[in-house]
């Protein structure tokens, strides 16, 4: 018989995951610049940290939960669409698949950010906008591409700085993170 891997979370883990979900909701709903087609903010940080600390499944689950909680607790007038919840789950899952229990090198961080930018931010989210608003896909794509071309190196730099920060490394010493710098 095949043994199934079970996850055992301590109270500390549940508290950390809950705090990161709350932080993502706050960063998304209150500290981001948002239009109908573009959102600029730092809400990716808690998602990436959870994916690095706990893996792709916890990252995906917490991303989806943060999206649902944020929408239903603090609606902003945009309609709910499950595609965005799927995007909120897939992004951290990609970060977890690329960064969890692997050396956090600049190349790996660039690969993770690039994959999320291309697949989720430009690909999936542009598709959801097309479906929701019946906007011309090719008409809104240049705006979204410019935003993501500008934000990709910024997000990559922020993640590289966070993973290289000695204070953050000390706080996260209990997790199986393979720091490289």
GROMACS .gro file of N, CA and C in nm:
model
  543
    1UNK      N    1   0.082  -0.119   0.000
    1UNK     CA    2   0.000   0.000   0.000
    1UNK      C    3   0.086   0.125   0.000
    2UNK      N    4   0.042   0.222  -0.071
    2UNK     CA    5   0.117   0.347  -0.082
    2UNK      C    6   0.090   0.436   0.040
    3UNK      N    7   0.199   0.489   0.095
    3UNK     CA    8   0.187   0.581   0.209
    3UNK      C    9   0.159   0.721   0.158
    4UNK      N   10   0.064   0.788   0.218
    4UNK     CA   11   0.033   0.925   0.182
    4UNK      C   12   0.106   1.018   0.276
    5UNK      N   13   0.158   1.125   0.220
    5UNK     CA   14   0.225   1.225   0.302
    5UNK      C   15   0.120   1.310   0.372
    6UNK      N   16   0.132   1.323   0.502
    6UNK     CA   17   0.039   1.406   0.576
    6UNK      C   18   0.111   1.531   0.624
    7UNK      N   19   0.036   1.637   0.632
    7UNK     CA   20   0.091   1.763   0.679
    7UNK      C   21   0.049   1.783   0.823
    8UNK      N   22   0.144   1.819   0.904
    8UNK     CA   23   0.117   1.846   1.045
    8UNK      C   24   0.160   1.989   1.074
    9UNK      N   25   0.063   2.072   1.102
    9UNK     CA   26   0.091   2.212   1.130
    9UNK      C   27   0.085   2.237   1.279
   10UNK      N   28   0.185   2.306   1.329
   10UNK     CA   29   0.186   2.349   1.468
   10UNK      C   30   0.105   2.478   1.478
   11UNK      N   31   0.075   2.518   1.601
   11UNK     CA   32   0.002   2.643   1.622
   11UNK      C   33   0.077   2.761   1.561
   12UNK      N   34   0.209   2.758   1.571
   12UNK     CA   35   0.291   2.866   1.513
   12UNK      C   36   0.271   2.873   1.361
   13UNK      N   37   0.267   2.757   1.295
   13UNK     CA   38   0.248   2.754   1.150
   13UNK      C   39   0.112   2.813   1.110
   14UNK      N   40   0.010   2.774   1.183
   14UNK     CA   41  -0.124   2.825   1.154
   14UNK      C   42  -0.129   2.976   1.174
   15UNK      N   43  -0.064   3.023   1.280
   15UNK     CA   44  -0.060   3.168   1.307
   15UNK      C   45   0.015   3.242   1.197
   16UNK      N   46   0.129   3.188   1.153
   16UNK     CA   47   0.207   3.252   1.047
   16UNK      C   48   0.127   3.256   0.917
   17UNK      N   49   0.065   3.146   0.882
   17UNK     CA   50  -0.014   3.140   0.758
   17UNK      C   51  -0.130   3.240   0.766
   18UNK      N   52  -0.198   3.244   0.880
   18UNK     CA   53  -0.308   3.339   0.898
   18UNK      C   54  -0.263   3.484   0.889
   19UNK      N   55  -0.150   3.514   0.951
   19UNK     CA   56  -0.097   3.651   0.945
   19UNK      C   57  -0.057   3.690   0.802
   20UNK      N   58   0.002   3.597   0.731
   20UNK     CA   59   0.042   3.626   0.592
   20UNK      C   60  -0.080   3.645   0.502
   21UNK      N   61  -0.185   3.566   0.525
   21UNK     CA   62  -0.308   3.585   0.449
   21UNK      C   63  -0.366   3.723   0.479
   22UNK      N   64  -0.370   3.760   0.608
   22UNK     CA   65  -0.421   3.893   0.646
   22UNK      C   66  -0.336   4.004   0.584
   23UNK      N   67  -0.204   3.987   0.585
   23UNK     CA   68  -0.115   4.086   0.525
   23UNK      C   69  -0.140   4.099   0.376
   24UNK      N   70  -0.161   3.987   0.308
   24UNK     CA   71  -0.190   3.992   0.164
   24UNK      C   72  -0.321   4.065   0.137
   25UNK      N   73  -0.422   4.040   0.220
   25UNK     CA   74  -0.551   4.109   0.202
   25UNK      C   75  -0.531   4.260   0.220
   26UNK      N   76  -0.458   4.300   0.322
   26UNK     CA   77  -0.435   4.443   0.348
   26UNK      C   78  -0.356   4.506   0.234
   27UNK      N   79  -0.249   4.439   0.190
   27UNK     CA   80  -0.168   4.495   0.081
   27UNK      C   81  -0.247   4.503  -0.050
   28UNK      N   82  -0.335   4.408  -0.073
   28UNK     CA   83  -0.413   4.407  -0.196
   28UNK      C   84  -0.526   4.509  -0.193
   29UNK      N   85  -0.600   4.512  -0.083
   29UNK     CA   86  -0.722   4.593  -0.077
   29UNK      C   87  -0.700   4.738  -0.038
   30UNK      N   88  -0.594   4.766   0.039
   30UNK     CA   89  -0.578   4.902   0.092
   30UNK      C   90  -0.450   4.972   0.048
   31UNK      N   91  -0.349   4.897   0.009
   31UNK     CA   92  -0.221   4.961  -0.022
   31UNK      C   93  -0.176   4.937  -0.165
   32UNK      N   94  -0.270   4.912  -0.254
   32UNK     CA   95  -0.237   4.891  -0.395
   32UNK      C   96  -0.309   4.997  -0.479
   33UNK      N   97  -0.246   5.031  -0.589
   33UNK     CA   98  -0.309   5.120  -0.687
   33UNK      C   99  -0.378   5.029  -0.787
   34UNK      N  100  -0.508   5.051  -0.806
   34UNK     CA  101  -0.583   4.958  -0.887
   34UNK      C  102  -0.675   5.030  -0.984
   35UNK      N  103  -0.673   4.984  -1.110
   35UNK     CA  104  -0.768   5.029  -1.210
   35UNK      C  105  -0.842   4.905  -1.259
   36UNK      N  106  -0.926   4.923  -1.357
   36UNK     CA  107  -1.001   4.810  -1.410
   36UNK      C  108  -0.908   4.707  -1.473
   37UNK      N  109  -0.795   4.752  -1.528
   37UNK     CA  110  -0.709   4.662  -1.604
   37UNK      C  111  -0.574   4.634  -1.538
   38UNK      N  112  -0.532   4.714  -1.441
   38UNK     CA  113  -0.397   4.701  -1.385
   38UNK      C  114  -0.401   4.723  -1.233
   39UNK      N  115  -0.323   4.642  -1.159
   39UNK     CA  116  -0.305   4.662  -1.015
   39UNK      C  117  -0.154   4.667  -0.988
   40UNK      N  118  -0.113   4.769  -0.913
   40UNK     CA  119   0.027   4.783  -0.876
   40UNK      C  120   0.034   4.780  -0.724
   41UNK      N  121   0.114   4.690  -0.671
   41UNK     CA  122   0.125   4.679  -0.526
   41UNK      C  123   0.231   4.577  -0.485
   42UNK      N  124   0.236   4.553  -0.357
   42UNK     CA  125   0.334   4.460  -0.300
   42UNK      C  126   0.268   4.336  -0.242
   43UNK      N  127   0.149   4.303  -0.289
   43UNK     CA  128   0.075   4.190  -0.236
   43UNK      C  129   0.137   4.055  -0.272
   44UNK      N  130   0.234   4.053  -0.360
   44UNK     CA  131   0.300   3.928  -0.397
   44UNK      C  132   0.394   3.879  -0.287
   45UNK      N  133   0.441   3.968  -0.202
   45UNK     CA  134   0.543   3.932  -0.102
   45UNK      C  135   0.494   3.824  -0.004
   46UNK      N  136   0.378   3.841   0.062
   46UNK     CA  137   0.334   3.735   0.154
   46UNK      C  138   0.311   3.602   0.082
   47UNK      N  139   0.261   3.607  -0.040
   47UNK     CA  140   0.236   3.484  -0.116
   47UNK      C  141   0.367   3.410  -0.144
   48UNK      N  142   0.467   3.484  -0.185
   48UNK     CA  143   0.596   3.422  -0.216
   48UNK      C  144   0.660   3.366  -0.089
   49UNK      N  145   0.655   3.443   0.019
   49UNK     CA  146   0.714   3.393   0.144
   49UNK      C  147   0.646   3.266   0.191
   50UNK      N  148   0.513   3.259   0.183
   50UNK     CA  149   0.443   3.137   0.222
   50UNK      C  150   0.481   3.021   0.132
   51UNK      N  151   0.493   3.046   0.003
   51UNK     CA  152   0.532   2.940  -0.090
   51UNK      C  153   0.674   2.891  -0.063
   52UNK      N  154   0.764   2.982  -0.028
   52UNK     CA  155   0.901   2.944   0.005
   52UNK      C  156   0.906   2.866   0.137
   53UNK      N  157   0.827   2.910   0.234
   53UNK     CA  158   0.830   2.851   0.368
   53UNK      C  159   0.755   2.717   0.376
   54UNK      N  160   0.640   2.707   0.309
   54UNK     CA  161   0.553   2.591   0.327
   54UNK      C  162   0.527   2.510   0.200
   55UNK      N  163   0.568   2.561   0.085
   55UNK     CA  164   0.552   2.485  -0.037
   55UNK      C  165   0.438   2.532  -0.126
   56UNK      N  166   0.427   2.469  -0.243
   56UNK     CA  167   0.330   2.514  -0.343
   56UNK      C  168   0.184   2.497  -0.302
   57UNK      N  169   0.151   2.392  -0.229
   57UNK     CA  170   0.010   2.369  -0.194
   57UNK      C  171  -0.040   2.468  -0.090
   58UNK      N  172   0.041   2.495   0.009
   58UNK     CA  173   0.003   2.595   0.109
   58UNK      C  174   0.000   2.732   0.042
   59UNK      N  175   0.097   2.760  -0.044
   59UNK     CA  176   0.098   2.886  -0.117
   59UNK      C  177  -0.028   2.904  -0.199
   60UNK      N  178  -0.067   2.800  -0.272
   60UNK     CA  179  -0.187   2.808  -0.356
   60UNK      C  180  -0.313   2.825  -0.271
   61UNK      N  181  -0.325   2.747  -0.167
   61UNK     CA  182  -0.443   2.755  -0.081
   61UNK      C  183  -0.454   2.891  -0.014
   62UNK      N  184  -0.343   2.940   0.038
   62UNK     CA  185  -0.346   3.071   0.105
   62UNK      C  186  -0.372   3.183   0.006
   63UNK      N  187  -0.321   3.172  -0.116
   63UNK     CA  188  -0.348   3.272  -0.219
   63UNK      C  189  -0.496   3.279  -0.252
   64UNK      N  190  -0.559   3.161  -0.268
   64UNK     CA  191  -0.702   3.158  -0.298
   64UNK      C  192  -0.783   3.211  -0.181
   65UNK      N  193  -0.747   3.171  -0.058
   65UNK     CA  194  -0.819   3.219   0.061
   65UNK      C  195  -0.807   3.371   0.076
   66UNK      N  196  -0.688   3.424   0.054
   66UNK     CA  197  -0.669   3.569   0.064
   66UNK      C  198  -0.755   3.642  -0.039
   67UNK      N  199  -0.763   3.588  -0.160
   67UNK     CA  200  -0.844   3.650  -0.263
   67UNK      C  201  -0.992   3.649  -0.224
   68UNK      N  202  -1.040   3.536  -0.177
   68UNK     CA  203  -1.180   3.526  -0.137
   68UNK      C  204  -1.212   3.615  -0.017
   69UNK      N  205  -1.127   3.610   0.085
   69UNK     CA  206  -1.149   3.694   0.203
   69UNK      C  207  -1.147   3.842   0.166
   70UNK      N  208  -1.048   3.881   0.089
   70UNK     CA  209  -1.037   4.021   0.049
   70UNK      C  210  -1.158   4.067  -0.029
   71UNK      N  211  -1.204   3.984  -0.121
   71UNK     CA  212  -1.319   4.025  -0.202
   71UNK      C  213  -1.446   4.036  -0.117
   72UNK      N  214  -1.472   3.936  -0.036
   72UNK     CA  215  -1.599   3.936   0.036
   72UNK      C  216  -1.599   4.026   0.160
   73UNK      N  217  -1.484   4.048   0.220
   73UNK     CA  218  -1.479   4.139   0.336
   73UNK      C  219  -1.468   4.285   0.294
   74UNK      N  220  -1.395   4.311   0.185
   74UNK     CA  221  -1.370   4.449   0.141
   74UNK      C  222  -1.392   4.462  -0.009
   75UNK      N  223  -1.516   4.448  -0.056
   75UNK     CA  224  -1.540   4.458  -0.201
   75UNK      C  225  -1.510   4.600  -0.251
   76UNK      N  226  -1.462   4.607  -0.375
   76UNK     CA  227  -1.424   4.737  -0.432
   76UNK      C  228  -1.512   4.777  -0.549
   77UNK      N  229  -1.621   4.709  -0.570
   77UNK     CA  230  -1.709   4.745  -0.679
   77UNK      C  231  -1.688   4.664  -0.805
   78UNK      N  232  -1.580   4.589  -0.811
   78UNK     CA  233  -1.559   4.500  -0.926
   78UNK      C  234  -1.635   4.371  -0.900
   79UNK      N  235  -1.687   4.307  -1.002
   79UNK     CA  236  -1.761   4.182  -0.980
   79UNK      C  237  -1.666   4.069  -0.939
   80UNK      N  238  -1.720   3.972  -0.863
   80UNK     CA  239  -1.639   3.855  -0.829
   80UNK      C  240  -1.630   3.766  -0.952
   81UNK      N  241  -1.511   3.717  -0.976
   81UNK     CA  242  -1.491   3.624  -1.086
   81UNK      C  243  -1.395   3.515  -1.038
   82UNK      N  244  -1.434   3.389  -1.045
   82UNK     CA  245  -1.350   3.280  -0.993
   82UNK      C  246  -1.216   3.266  -1.065
   83UNK      N  247  -1.205   3.319  -1.184
   83UNK     CA  248  -1.077   3.313  -1.255
   83UNK      C  249  -0.967   3.384  -1.179
   84UNK      N  250  -1.001   3.497  -1.115
   84UNK     CA  251  -0.900   3.570  -1.036
   84UNK      C  252  -0.859   3.490  -0.913
   85UNK      N  253  -0.951   3.415  -0.856
   85UNK     CA  254  -0.915   3.329  -0.743
   85UNK      C  255  -0.822   3.218  -0.791
   86UNK      N  256  -0.847   3.165  -0.909
   86UNK     CA  257  -0.758   3.065  -0.967
   86UNK      C  258  -0.619   3.126  -0.990
   87UNK      N  259  -0.614   3.247  -1.043
   87UNK     CA  260  -0.486   3.316  -1.062
   87UNK      C  261  -0.415   3.338  -0.929
   88UNK      N  262  -0.493   3.376  -0.826
   88UNK     CA  263  -0.435   3.400  -0.693
   88UNK      C  264  -0.379   3.272  -0.634
   89UNK      N  265  -0.426   3.157  -0.678
   89UNK     CA  266  -0.372   3.029  -0.632
   89UNK      C  267  -0.254   2.982  -0.718
   90UNK      N  268  -0.264   2.999  -0.847
   90UNK     CA  269  -0.160   2.949  -0.939
   90UNK      C  270  -0.028   3.024  -0.922
   91UNK      N  271  -0.034   3.156  -0.900
   91UNK     CA  272   0.090   3.234  -0.882
   91UNK      C  273   0.176   3.180  -0.767
   92UNK      N  274   0.124   3.171  -0.645
   92UNK     CA  275   0.204   3.116  -0.535
   92UNK      C  276   0.244   2.970  -0.558
   93UNK      N  277   0.159   2.895  -0.629
   93UNK     CA  278   0.196   2.757  -0.658
   93UNK      C  279   0.321   2.753  -0.745
   94UNK      N  280   0.327   2.840  -0.844
   94UNK     CA  281   0.445   2.846  -0.931
   94UNK      C  282   0.568   2.886  -0.850
   95UNK      N  283   0.553   2.989  -0.764
   95UNK     CA  284   0.666   3.027  -0.679
   95UNK      C  285   0.711   2.909  -0.594
   96UNK      N  286   0.616   2.837  -0.536
   96UNK     CA  287   0.650   2.722  -0.452
   96UNK      C  288   0.719   2.611  -0.530
   97UNK      N  289   0.670   2.583  -0.651
   97UNK     CA  290   0.732   2.478  -0.732
   97UNK      C  291   0.876   2.512  -0.769
   98UNK      N  292   0.903   2.639  -0.789
   98UNK     CA  293   1.038   2.680  -0.831
   98UNK      C  294   1.130   2.709  -0.712
   99UNK      N  295   1.075   2.759  -0.600
   99UNK     CA  296   1.162   2.806  -0.492
   99UNK      C  297   1.160   2.721  -0.364
  100UNK      N  298   1.057   2.643  -0.341
  100UNK     CA  299   1.045   2.568  -0.215
  100UNK      C  300   1.153   2.460  -0.205
  101UNK      N  301   1.229   2.466  -0.096
  101UNK     CA  302   1.336   2.370  -0.065
  101UNK      C  303   1.443   2.363  -0.174
  102UNK      N  304   1.460   2.473  -0.244
  102UNK     CA  305   1.566   2.484  -0.344
  102UNK      C  306   1.649   2.606  -0.311
  103UNK      N  307   1.773   2.608  -0.358
  103UNK     CA  308   1.859   2.724  -0.333
  103UNK      C  309   1.796   2.848  -0.394
  104UNK      N  310   1.791   2.953  -0.314
  104UNK     CA  311   1.729   3.078  -0.359
  104UNK      C  312   1.833   3.165  -0.429
  105UNK      N  313   1.864   3.126  -0.552
  105UNK     CA  314   1.960   3.200  -0.632
  105UNK      C  315   1.888   3.308  -0.712
  106UNK      N  316   1.965   3.404  -0.760
  106UNK     CA  317   1.907   3.510  -0.843
  106UNK      C  318   1.842   3.450  -0.967
  107UNK      N  319   1.905   3.354  -1.030
  107UNK     CA  320   1.849   3.291  -1.149
  107UNK      C  321   1.716   3.222  -1.122
  108UNK      N  322   1.707   3.154  -1.010
  108UNK     CA  323   1.583   3.085  -0.974
  108UNK      C  324   1.472   3.186  -0.943
  109UNK      N  325   1.508   3.295  -0.875
  109UNK     CA  326   1.409   3.400  -0.843
  109UNK      C  327   1.361   3.467  -0.972
  110UNK      N  328   1.453   3.494  -1.064
  110UNK     CA  329   1.413   3.552  -1.193
  110UNK      C  330   1.319   3.457  -1.267
  111UNK      N  331   1.353   3.327  -1.269
  111UNK     CA  332   1.269   3.228  -1.337
  111UNK      C  333   1.129   3.223  -1.277
  112UNK      N  334   1.120   3.227  -1.145
  112UNK     CA  335   0.989   3.222  -1.078
  112UNK      C  336   0.908   3.347  -1.111
  113UNK      N  337   0.970   3.463  -1.099
  113UNK     CA  338   0.899   3.589  -1.128
  113UNK      C  339   0.857   3.595  -1.274
  114UNK      N  340   0.944   3.552  -1.364
  114UNK     CA  341   0.912   3.554  -1.507
  114UNK      C  342   0.796   3.459  -1.537
  115UNK      N  343   0.799   3.339  -1.480
  115UNK     CA  344   0.691   3.243  -1.503
  115UNK      C  345   0.557   3.296  -1.454
  116UNK      N  346   0.554   3.355  -1.336
  116UNK     CA  347   0.429   3.410  -1.283
  116UNK      C  348   0.384   3.529  -1.367
  117UNK      N  349   0.477   3.613  -1.408
  117UNK     CA  350   0.441   3.729  -1.489
  117UNK      C  351   0.379   3.687  -1.621
  118UNK      N  352   0.444   3.594  -1.690
  118UNK     CA  353   0.396   3.553  -1.822
  118UNK      C  354   0.267   3.471  -1.812
  119UNK      N  355   0.268   3.368  -1.727
  119UNK     CA  356   0.154   3.277  -1.722
  119UNK      C  357   0.032   3.336  -1.651
  120UNK      N  358   0.054   3.400  -1.537
  120UNK     CA  359  -0.058   3.447  -1.455
  120UNK      C  360  -0.092   3.592  -1.485
  121UNK      N  361   0.004   3.683  -1.464
  121UNK     CA  362  -0.027   3.826  -1.474
  121UNK      C  363  -0.066   3.868  -1.615
  122UNK      N  364   0.011   3.827  -1.714
  122UNK     CA  365  -0.021   3.866  -1.851
  122UNK      C  366  -0.119   3.766  -1.914
  123UNK      N  367  -0.093   3.638  -1.898
  123UNK     CA  368  -0.177   3.537  -1.963
  123UNK      C  369  -0.315   3.522  -1.904
  124UNK      N  370  -0.322   3.462  -1.785
  124UNK     CA  371  -0.452   3.432  -1.725
  124UNK      C  372  -0.533   3.556  -1.694
  125UNK      N  373  -0.471   3.655  -1.629
  125UNK     CA  374  -0.547   3.774  -1.589
  125UNK      C  375  -0.597   3.855  -1.708
  126UNK      N  376  -0.522   3.857  -1.816
  126UNK     CA  377  -0.570   3.924  -1.937
  126UNK      C  378  -0.689   3.848  -1.996
  127UNK      N  379  -0.684   3.717  -1.989
  127UNK     CA  380  -0.796   3.636  -2.036
  127UNK      C  381  -0.921   3.663  -1.953
  128UNK      N  382  -0.904   3.673  -1.820
  128UNK     CA  383  -1.020   3.700  -1.733
  128UNK      C  384  -1.080   3.838  -1.766
  129UNK      N  385  -0.994   3.936  -1.791
  129UNK     CA  386  -1.044   4.069  -1.828
  129UNK      C  387  -1.121   4.063  -1.960
  130UNK      N  388  -1.070   3.986  -2.052
  130UNK     CA  389  -1.137   3.970  -2.183
  130UNK      C  390  -1.275   3.908  -2.164
  131UNK      N  391  -1.283   3.805  -2.082
  131UNK     CA  392  -1.410   3.736  -2.059
  131UNK      C  393  -1.507   3.827  -1.983
  132UNK      N  394  -1.457   3.893  -1.879
  132UNK     CA  395  -1.544   3.975  -1.793
  132UNK      C  396  -1.597   4.101  -1.861
  133UNK      N  397  -1.508   4.172  -1.927
  133UNK     CA  398  -1.545   4.304  -1.979
  133UNK      C  399  -1.561   4.308  -2.130
  134UNK      N  400  -1.541   4.195  -2.194
  134UNK     CA  401  -1.554   4.187  -2.339
  134UNK      C  402  -1.473   4.296  -2.408
  135UNK      N  403  -1.357   4.325  -2.350
  135UNK     CA  404  -1.268   4.424  -2.409
  135UNK      C  405  -1.183   4.355  -2.517
  136UNK      N  406  -1.137   4.432  -2.609
  136UNK     CA  407  -1.049   4.379  -2.712
  136UNK      C  408  -0.918   4.336  -2.647
  137UNK      N  409  -0.890   4.209  -2.651
  137UNK     CA  410  -0.771   4.152  -2.586
  137UNK      C  411  -0.645   4.223  -2.633
  138UNK      N  412  -0.633   4.242  -2.763
  138UNK     CA  413  -0.512   4.304  -2.818
  138UNK      C  414  -0.507   4.453  -2.787
  139UNK      N  415  -0.620   4.512  -2.756
  139UNK     CA  416  -0.623   4.654  -2.721
  139UNK      C  417  -0.571   4.681  -2.580
  140UNK      N  418  -0.604   4.592  -2.486
  140UNK     CA  419  -0.560   4.613  -2.348
  140UNK      C  420  -0.424   4.549  -2.320
  141UNK      N  421  -0.382   4.458  -2.406
  141UNK     CA  422  -0.256   4.387  -2.383
  141UNK      C  423  -0.134   4.479  -2.375
  142UNK      N  424  -0.120   4.582  -2.460
  142UNK     CA  425  -0.003   4.669  -2.448
  142UNK      C  426   0.010   4.736  -2.311
  143UNK      N  427  -0.102   4.782  -2.253
  143UNK     CA  428  -0.097   4.844  -2.121
  143UNK      C  429  -0.050   4.744  -2.016
  144UNK      N  430  -0.104   4.624  -2.024
  144UNK     CA  431  -0.069   4.520  -1.927
  144UNK      C  432   0.077   4.475  -1.946
  145UNK      N  433   0.121   4.469  -2.070
  145UNK     CA  434   0.261   4.431  -2.096
  145UNK      C  435   0.358   4.535  -2.041
  146UNK      N  436   0.330   4.662  -2.064
  146UNK     CA  437   0.417   4.768  -2.013
  146UNK      C  438   0.425   4.761  -1.861
  147UNK      N  439   0.312   4.749  -1.795
  147UNK     CA  440   0.309   4.740  -1.649
  147UNK      C  441   0.392   4.622  -1.601
  148UNK      N  442   0.377   4.506  -1.665
  148UNK     CA  443   0.449   4.387  -1.622
  148UNK      C  444   0.597   4.390  -1.659
  149UNK      N  445   0.631   4.454  -1.769
  149UNK     CA  446   0.773   4.469  -1.805
  149UNK      C  447   0.843   4.558  -1.702
  150UNK      N  448   0.773   4.661  -1.655
  150UNK     CA  449   0.830   4.749  -1.554
  150UNK      C  450   0.835   4.681  -1.418
  151UNK      N  451   0.728   4.609  -1.381
  151UNK     CA  452   0.723   4.550  -1.247
  151UNK      C  453   0.806   4.423  -1.232
  152UNK      N  454   0.836   4.353  -1.340
  152UNK     CA  455   0.914   4.228  -1.331
  152UNK      C  456   1.050   4.249  -1.264
  153UNK      N  457   1.133   4.343  -1.311
  153UNK     CA  458   1.262   4.361  -1.242
  153UNK      C  459   1.247   4.416  -1.100
  154UNK      N  460   1.143   4.495  -1.077
  154UNK     CA  461   1.121   4.548  -0.942
  154UNK      C  462   1.086   4.435  -0.847
  155UNK      N  463   0.991   4.349  -0.886
  155UNK     CA  464   0.952   4.236  -0.802
  155UNK      C  465   1.069   4.140  -0.782
  156UNK      N  466   1.143   4.115  -0.887
  156UNK     CA  467   1.260   4.027  -0.877
  156UNK      C  468   1.361   4.085  -0.778
  157UNK      N  469   1.389   4.214  -0.790
  157UNK     CA  470   1.483   4.280  -0.698
  157UNK      C  471   1.436   4.276  -0.554
  158UNK      N  472   1.308   4.299  -0.533
  158UNK     CA  473   1.253   4.296  -0.397
  158UNK      C  474   1.267   4.155  -0.338
  159UNK      N  475   1.233   4.053  -0.416
  159UNK     CA  476   1.245   3.916  -0.366
  159UNK      C  477   1.390   3.877  -0.342
  160UNK      N  478   1.479   3.920  -0.429
  160UNK     CA  479   1.621   3.891  -0.408
  160UNK      C  480   1.671   3.960  -0.282
  161UNK      N  481   1.628   4.083  -0.259
  161UNK     CA  482   1.668   4.155  -0.138
  161UNK      C  483   1.612   4.086  -0.014
  162UNK      N  484   1.485   4.048  -0.019
  162UNK     CA  485   1.422   3.982   0.097
  162UNK      C  486   1.495   3.852   0.129
  163UNK      N  487   1.523   3.772   0.028
  163UNK     CA  488   1.588   3.643   0.054
  163UNK      C  489   1.734   3.659   0.095
  164UNK      N  490   1.794   3.774   0.066
  164UNK     CA  491   1.931   3.798   0.106
  164UNK      C  492   1.944   3.874   0.237
  165UNK      N  493   1.832   3.919   0.292
  165UNK     CA  494   1.833   3.999   0.414
  165UNK      C  495   1.861   3.910   0.536
  166UNK      N  496   1.968   3.941   0.608
  166UNK     CA  497   2.009   3.857   0.723
  166UNK      C  498   1.904   3.856   0.834
  167UNK      N  499   1.835   3.968   0.855
  167UNK     CA  500   1.731   3.972   0.959
  167UNK      C  501   1.617   3.878   0.925
  168UNK      N  502   1.576   3.878   0.800
  168UNK     CA  503   1.468   3.789   0.756
  168UNK      C  504   1.514   3.644   0.765
  169UNK      N  505   1.639   3.620   0.728
  169UNK     CA  506   1.692   3.484   0.739
  169UNK      C  507   1.691   3.434   0.883
  170UNK      N  508   1.724   3.523   0.978
  170UNK     CA  509   1.721   3.485   1.120
  170UNK      C  510   1.580   3.451   1.166
  171UNK      N  511   1.483   3.531   1.124
  171UNK     CA  512   1.344   3.507   1.163
  171UNK      C  513   1.293   3.374   1.104
  172UNK      N  514   1.337   3.343   0.984
  172UNK     CA  515   1.288   3.223   0.915
  172UNK      C  516   1.383   3.104   0.928
  173UNK      N  517   1.470   3.105   1.028
  173UNK     CA  518   1.571   2.999   1.044
  173UNK      C  519   1.510   2.862   1.070
  174UNK      N  520   1.388   2.855   1.122
  174UNK     CA  521   1.325   2.727   1.154
  174UNK      C  522   1.266   2.657   1.032
  175UNK      N  523   1.264   2.725   0.918
  175UNK     CA  524   1.206   2.666   0.796
  175UNK      C  525   1.318   2.609   0.710
  176UNK      N  526   1.282   2.511   0.629
  176UNK     CA  527   1.383   2.445   0.544
  176UNK      C  528   1.408   2.527   0.417
  177UNK      N  529   1.460   2.647   0.437
  177UNK     CA  530   1.489   2.736   0.326
  177UNK      C  531   1.640   2.729   0.298
  178UNK      N  532   1.673   2.717   0.172
  178UNK     CA  533   1.814   2.708   0.134
  178UNK      C  534   1.862   2.844   0.085
  179UNK      N  535   1.911   2.923   0.179
  179UNK     CA  536   1.961   3.057   0.146
  179UNK      C  537   2.092   3.045   0.069
  180UNK      N  538   2.115   3.137  -0.022
  180UNK     CA  539   2.243   3.132  -0.095
  180UNK      C  540   2.324   3.259  -0.075
  181UNK      N  541   2.264   3.366  -0.031
  181UNK     CA  542   2.342   3.489  -0.014
  181UNK      C  543   2.314   3.549   0.120
   0.00000   0.00000   0.00000
